[in-house]
Coordinates of C-alpha atoms in Angstrom, one line a residue:
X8 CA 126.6 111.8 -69.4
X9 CA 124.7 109.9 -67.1
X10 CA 125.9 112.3 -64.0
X11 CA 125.3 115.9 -63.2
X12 CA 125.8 117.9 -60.0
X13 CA 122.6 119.4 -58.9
X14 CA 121.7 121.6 -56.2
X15 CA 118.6 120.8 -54.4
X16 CA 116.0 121.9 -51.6
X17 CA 116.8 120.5 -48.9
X18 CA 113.1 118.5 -47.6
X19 CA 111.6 119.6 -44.4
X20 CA 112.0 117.3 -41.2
X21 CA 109.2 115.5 -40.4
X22 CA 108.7 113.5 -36.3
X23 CA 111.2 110.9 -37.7
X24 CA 113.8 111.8 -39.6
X25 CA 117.5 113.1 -39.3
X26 CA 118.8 116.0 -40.9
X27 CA 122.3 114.9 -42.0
X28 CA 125.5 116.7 -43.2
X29 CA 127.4 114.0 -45.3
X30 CA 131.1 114.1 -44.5
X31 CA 132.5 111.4 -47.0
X32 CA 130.9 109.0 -49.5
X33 CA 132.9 106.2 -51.4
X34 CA 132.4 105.1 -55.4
X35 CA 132.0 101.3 -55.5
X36 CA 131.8 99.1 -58.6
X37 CA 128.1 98.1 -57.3
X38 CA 127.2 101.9 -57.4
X39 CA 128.1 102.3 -61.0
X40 CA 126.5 99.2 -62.2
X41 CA 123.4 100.0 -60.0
X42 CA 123.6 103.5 -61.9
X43 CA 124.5 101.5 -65.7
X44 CA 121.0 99.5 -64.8
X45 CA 123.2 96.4 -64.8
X46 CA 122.7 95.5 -61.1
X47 CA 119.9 93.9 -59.2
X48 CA 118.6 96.8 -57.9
X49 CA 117.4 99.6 -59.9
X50 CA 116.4 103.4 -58.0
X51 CA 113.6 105.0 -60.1
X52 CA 115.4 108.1 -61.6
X53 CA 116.5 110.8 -61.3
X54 CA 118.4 109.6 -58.4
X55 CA 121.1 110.0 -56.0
X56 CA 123.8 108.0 -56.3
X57 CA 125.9 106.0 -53.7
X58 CA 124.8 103.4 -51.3
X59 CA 128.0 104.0 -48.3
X60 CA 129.4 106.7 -46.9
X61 CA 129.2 108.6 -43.0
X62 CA 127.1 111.7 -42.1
X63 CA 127.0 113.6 -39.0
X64 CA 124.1 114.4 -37.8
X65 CA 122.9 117.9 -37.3
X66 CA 119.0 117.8 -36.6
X67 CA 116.9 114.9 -35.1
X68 CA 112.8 115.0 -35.3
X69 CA 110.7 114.9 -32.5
X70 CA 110.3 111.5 -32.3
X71 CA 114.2 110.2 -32.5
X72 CA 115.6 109.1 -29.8
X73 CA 117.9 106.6 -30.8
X74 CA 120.1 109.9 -32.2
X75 CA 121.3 113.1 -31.5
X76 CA 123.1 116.1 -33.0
X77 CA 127.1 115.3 -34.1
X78 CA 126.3 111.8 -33.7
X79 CA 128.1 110.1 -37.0
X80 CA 125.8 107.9 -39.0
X81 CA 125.8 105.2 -41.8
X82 CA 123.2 103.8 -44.1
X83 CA 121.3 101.0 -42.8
X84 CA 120.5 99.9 -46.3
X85 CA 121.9 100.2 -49.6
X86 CA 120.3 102.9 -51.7
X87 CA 120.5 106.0 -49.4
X88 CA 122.0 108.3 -51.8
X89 CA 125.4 109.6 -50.4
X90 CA 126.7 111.0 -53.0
X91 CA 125.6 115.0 -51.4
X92 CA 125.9 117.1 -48.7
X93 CA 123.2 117.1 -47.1
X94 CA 119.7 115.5 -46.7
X95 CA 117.0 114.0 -45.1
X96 CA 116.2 110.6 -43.8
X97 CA 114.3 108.4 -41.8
X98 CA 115.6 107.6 -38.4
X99 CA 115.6 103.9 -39.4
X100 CA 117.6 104.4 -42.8
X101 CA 121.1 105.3 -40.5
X102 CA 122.6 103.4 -38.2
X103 CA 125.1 105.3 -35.5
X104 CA 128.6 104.6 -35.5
X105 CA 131.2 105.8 -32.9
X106 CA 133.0 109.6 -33.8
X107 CA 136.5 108.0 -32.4
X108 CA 137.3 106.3 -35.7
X109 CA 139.0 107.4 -38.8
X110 CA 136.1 109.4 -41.2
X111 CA 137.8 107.3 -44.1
X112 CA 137.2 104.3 -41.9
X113 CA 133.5 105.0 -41.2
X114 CA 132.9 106.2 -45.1
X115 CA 133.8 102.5 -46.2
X116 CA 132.6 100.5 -42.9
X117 CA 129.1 99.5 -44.6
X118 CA 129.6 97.7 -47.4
X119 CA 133.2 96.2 -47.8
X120 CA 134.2 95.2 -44.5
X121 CA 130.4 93.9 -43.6
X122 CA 130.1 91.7 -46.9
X123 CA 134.0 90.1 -45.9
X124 CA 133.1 89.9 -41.9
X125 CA 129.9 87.8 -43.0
X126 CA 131.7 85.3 -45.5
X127 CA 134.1 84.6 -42.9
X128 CA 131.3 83.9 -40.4
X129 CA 128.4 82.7 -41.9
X130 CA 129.6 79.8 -44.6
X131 CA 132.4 77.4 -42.6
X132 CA 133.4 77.4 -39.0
X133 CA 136.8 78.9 -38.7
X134 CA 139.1 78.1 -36.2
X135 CA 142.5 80.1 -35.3
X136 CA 145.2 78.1 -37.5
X137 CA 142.9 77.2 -40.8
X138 CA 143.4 79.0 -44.1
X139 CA 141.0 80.4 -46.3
X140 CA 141.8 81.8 -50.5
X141 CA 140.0 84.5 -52.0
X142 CA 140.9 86.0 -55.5
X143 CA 140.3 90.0 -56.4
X144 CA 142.5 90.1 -53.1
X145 CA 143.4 93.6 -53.8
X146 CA 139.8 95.0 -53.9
X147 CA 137.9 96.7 -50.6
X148 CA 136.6 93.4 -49.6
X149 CA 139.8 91.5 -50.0
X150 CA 141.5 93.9 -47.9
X151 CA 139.2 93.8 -45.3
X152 CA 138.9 89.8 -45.2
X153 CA 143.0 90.1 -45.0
X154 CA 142.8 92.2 -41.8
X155 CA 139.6 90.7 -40.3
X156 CA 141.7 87.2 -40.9
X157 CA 144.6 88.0 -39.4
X158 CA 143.0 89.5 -36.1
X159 CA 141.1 85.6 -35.7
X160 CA 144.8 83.9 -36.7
X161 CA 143.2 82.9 -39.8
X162 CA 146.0 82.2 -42.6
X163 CA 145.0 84.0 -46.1
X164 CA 146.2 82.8 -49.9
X165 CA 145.5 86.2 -51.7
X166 CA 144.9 85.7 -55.4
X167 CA 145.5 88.8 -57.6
X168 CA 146.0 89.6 -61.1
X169 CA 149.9 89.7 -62.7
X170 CA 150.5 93.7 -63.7
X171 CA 153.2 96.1 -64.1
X172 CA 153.3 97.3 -60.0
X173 CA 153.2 93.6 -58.9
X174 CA 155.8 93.6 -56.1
X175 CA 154.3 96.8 -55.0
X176 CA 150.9 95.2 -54.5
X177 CA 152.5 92.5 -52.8
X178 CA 154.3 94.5 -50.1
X179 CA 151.2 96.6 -49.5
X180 CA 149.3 93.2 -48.9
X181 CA 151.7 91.5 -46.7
X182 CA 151.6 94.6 -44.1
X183 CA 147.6 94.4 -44.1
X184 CA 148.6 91.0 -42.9
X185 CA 148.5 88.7 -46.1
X186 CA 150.2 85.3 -45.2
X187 CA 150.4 84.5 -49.3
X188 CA 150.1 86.6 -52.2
X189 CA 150.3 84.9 -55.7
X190 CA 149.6 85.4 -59.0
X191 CA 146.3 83.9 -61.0
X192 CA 148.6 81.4 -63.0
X193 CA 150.8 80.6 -59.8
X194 CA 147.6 78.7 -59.0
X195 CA 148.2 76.1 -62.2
X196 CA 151.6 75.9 -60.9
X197 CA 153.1 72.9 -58.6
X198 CA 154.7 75.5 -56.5
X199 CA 151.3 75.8 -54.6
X200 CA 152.9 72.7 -52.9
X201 CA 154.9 74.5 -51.2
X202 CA 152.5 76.8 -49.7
X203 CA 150.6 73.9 -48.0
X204 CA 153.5 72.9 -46.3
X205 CA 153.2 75.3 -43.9
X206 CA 149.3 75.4 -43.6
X207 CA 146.0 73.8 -44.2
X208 CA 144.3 74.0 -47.7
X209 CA 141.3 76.5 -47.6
X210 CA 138.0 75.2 -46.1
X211 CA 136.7 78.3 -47.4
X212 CA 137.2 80.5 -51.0
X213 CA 135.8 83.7 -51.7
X214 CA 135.5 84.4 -55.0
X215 CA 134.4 87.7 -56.9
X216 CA 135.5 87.0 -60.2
X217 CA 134.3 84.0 -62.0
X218 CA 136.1 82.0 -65.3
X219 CA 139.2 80.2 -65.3
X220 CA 140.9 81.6 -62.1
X221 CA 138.3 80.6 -60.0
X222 CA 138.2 77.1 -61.5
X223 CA 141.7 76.8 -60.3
X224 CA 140.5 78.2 -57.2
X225 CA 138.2 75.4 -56.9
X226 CA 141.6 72.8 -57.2
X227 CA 142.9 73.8 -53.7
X228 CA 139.7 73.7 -51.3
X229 CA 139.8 71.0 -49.1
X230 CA 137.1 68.0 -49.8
X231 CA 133.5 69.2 -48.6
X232 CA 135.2 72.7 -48.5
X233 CA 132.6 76.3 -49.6
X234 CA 132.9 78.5 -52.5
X235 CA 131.1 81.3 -51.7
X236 CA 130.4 84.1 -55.0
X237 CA 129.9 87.6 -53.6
X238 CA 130.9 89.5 -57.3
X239 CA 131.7 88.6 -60.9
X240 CA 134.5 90.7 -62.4
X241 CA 135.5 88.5 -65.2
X242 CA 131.9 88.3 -66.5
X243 CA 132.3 84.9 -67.3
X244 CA 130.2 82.0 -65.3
X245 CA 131.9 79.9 -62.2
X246 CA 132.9 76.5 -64.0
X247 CA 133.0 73.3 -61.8
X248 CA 134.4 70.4 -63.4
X249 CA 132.0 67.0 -62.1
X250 CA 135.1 65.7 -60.9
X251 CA 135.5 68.5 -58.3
X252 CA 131.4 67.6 -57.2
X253 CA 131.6 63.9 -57.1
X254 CA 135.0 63.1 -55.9
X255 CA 135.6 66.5 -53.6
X256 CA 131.5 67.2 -52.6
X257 CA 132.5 71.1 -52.3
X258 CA 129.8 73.5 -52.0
X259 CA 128.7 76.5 -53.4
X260 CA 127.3 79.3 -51.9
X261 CA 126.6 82.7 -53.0
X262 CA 126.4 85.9 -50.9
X263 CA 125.0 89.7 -51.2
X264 CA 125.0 91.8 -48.6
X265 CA 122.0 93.6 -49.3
X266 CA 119.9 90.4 -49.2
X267 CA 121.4 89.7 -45.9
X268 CA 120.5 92.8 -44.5
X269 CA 117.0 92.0 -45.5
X270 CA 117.1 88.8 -44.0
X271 CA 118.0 90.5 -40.9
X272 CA 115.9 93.6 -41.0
X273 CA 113.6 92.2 -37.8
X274 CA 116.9 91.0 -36.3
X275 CA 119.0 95.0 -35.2
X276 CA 121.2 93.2 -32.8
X277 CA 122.6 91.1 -35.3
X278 CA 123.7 93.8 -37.5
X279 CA 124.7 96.4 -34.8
X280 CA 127.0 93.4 -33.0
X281 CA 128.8 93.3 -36.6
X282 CA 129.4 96.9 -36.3
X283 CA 130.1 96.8 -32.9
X284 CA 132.8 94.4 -33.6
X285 CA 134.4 96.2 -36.5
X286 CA 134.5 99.5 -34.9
X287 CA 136.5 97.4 -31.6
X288 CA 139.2 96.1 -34.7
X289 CA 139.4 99.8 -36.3
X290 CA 140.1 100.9 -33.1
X291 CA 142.9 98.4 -32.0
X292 CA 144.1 99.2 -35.4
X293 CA 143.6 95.7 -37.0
X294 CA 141.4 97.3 -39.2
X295 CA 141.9 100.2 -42.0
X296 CA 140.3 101.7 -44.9
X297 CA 141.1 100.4 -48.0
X298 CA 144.0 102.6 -49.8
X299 CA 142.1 106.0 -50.6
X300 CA 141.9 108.6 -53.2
X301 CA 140.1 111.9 -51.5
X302 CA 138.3 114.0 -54.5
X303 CA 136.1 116.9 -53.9
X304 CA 132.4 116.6 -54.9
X305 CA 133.3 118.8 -57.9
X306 CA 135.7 116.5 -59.2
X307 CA 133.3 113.7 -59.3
X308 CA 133.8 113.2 -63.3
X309 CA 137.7 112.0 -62.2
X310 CA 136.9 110.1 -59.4
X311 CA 134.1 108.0 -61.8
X312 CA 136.6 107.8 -64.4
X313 CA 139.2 106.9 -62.0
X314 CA 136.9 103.8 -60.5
X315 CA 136.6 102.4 -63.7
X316 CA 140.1 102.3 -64.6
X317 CA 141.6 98.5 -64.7
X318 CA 144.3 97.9 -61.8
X319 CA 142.5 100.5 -60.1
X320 CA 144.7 100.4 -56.5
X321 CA 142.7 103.2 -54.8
X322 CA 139.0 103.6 -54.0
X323 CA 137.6 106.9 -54.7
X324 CA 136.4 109.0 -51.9
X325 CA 134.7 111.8 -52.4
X326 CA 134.7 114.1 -49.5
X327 CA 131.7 116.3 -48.9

């Protein structure tokens, strides 16, 4: 097995650094493939694994200011390790989020609701009214670009895959705030007609898993409309007849959160406004943690196995 739970000195605090008790730590596809080597960034091993989660703070250096003990932080940066109970950090590996939120909301604010915030920003200017399609709606992103939507009066087509518990899915997706849930053949179907009777086609599709879905994704952006590709769950390439390039001029993006933080590394404000902004939606309540599975630390085997399950409905959280 690639995992095993390991107890470990806990290293002394130097000027700088944050002595932090982990509360709760999510497992994310990216965090298995980062630990599978099959993701863009590799951590020499052995390693901790997970890149989200919130600590609270119990110990600040000499030099921190910025943070004090019971402050709750997150990680600035993917590749923290949260997947413990404790450690130490650098001051400027944590970022401090307010206490007053949900833990659960906090443990899954870094990743997931930052990567759907900045695809609805960044890539077409929305305006209150106009419509945007995303596929994988289910997942932690899709959820969050539902809610995040809804509080701007942005319309969302949700794309998810046919299974057993579809009406279930449905009904949990329509009280995130889902204006349209369908099916990945519903999108072949003439039936989509209907749908854009009552609103604009998409200026803007997310798309996280690739192949012949997201071909038929491509069908219903409006001319000079944006595909942006954040993930690629099919594991099959994005397919654009010419057709769609000559006649419809759409573009294609592509988006990673981590790169973005990079980007934006000289730039704090940028990325504490974001967090600023989701932390004002939590709090009115237009904004929850994806559906949640709490496992102990010692049950980490089940919450892996769980994650990798197809259909998987509920993210993992393992509580520390």
């Amino acid at each position: 097995s690639l995992f095993r739970l390991k107890d470990l000195e806990v290293a002394e605090l130097r000027d700088s650094d944050v002595h932090v008790k982990m509360l709760a730590a999510p497992i994310n596809p990216a965090d298995i493939n980062m630990i599978q080597g099959t993701y863009a960034i590799l951590s020499p091993l052995p390693a901790v694994g997970g890149n989200e989660g919130v600590g609270e703070v119990l110990e600040v250096g000499r030099r921190v200011t910025a943070l004090k003990p019971g402050d709750w932080v997150i990680p600035a940066d993917t590749g923290l390790g949260t997947w413990r109970t404790q450690g130490v950090f650098p001051e400027d590996m944590l970022l401090k989020v307010p206490s007053d939120i949900p833990v659960l909301c906090a443990a899954t604010l870094s990743v997931n609701p930052c990567t759907a915030y900045r695809m609805l920003a960044d890539f077409e200017t929305l305006a209150p009214g106009d419509s945007v399609i995303q596929n994988a709606a289910n997942s932690g992103v899709g959820q969050a670009v539902i809610q995040i939507a809804k509080a701007s009066g942005i319309k969302t087509i949700n794309v998810v895959r046919d299974r057993p518990d579809l009406p279930k899915l449905v009904e949990r997706l329509m009280a995130l705030g889902a204006d349209h849930v369908i099916t990945e053949e519903m999108l072949r179907k003439p039936e989509m007609k209907d749908i854009f009777k009552s609103i604009p086609k998409p200026r803007l599709a997310l798309n996280c898993v690739g192949g012949k879905s997201t071909t038929e994704m491509l069908r219903h952006l409006q001319p000079k409309g944006t595909m942006v590709t954040y993930g690629g769950m099919a594991k099959q390439p994005v397919m654009v007849p010419v057709s769609t390039f000559i006649f419809r001029d759409v573009r294609l993006r592509g988006f990673w959160m981590t790169q973005w933080k990079k980007d934006h590394a000289q730039d704090q404000e940028s990325l504490t406004s974001m967090i600023d902004a989701l932390c004002q939606l939590i709090r009115r309540g237009q904004l929850t943690a994806p559906a949640c599975t709490e496992v102990s630390l010692q049950d980490y085997r089940t919450a892996l196995e769980a994650t990798m399950k197809p259909f998987m409905s509920s993210k993992q959280i393992l509580l520390l």
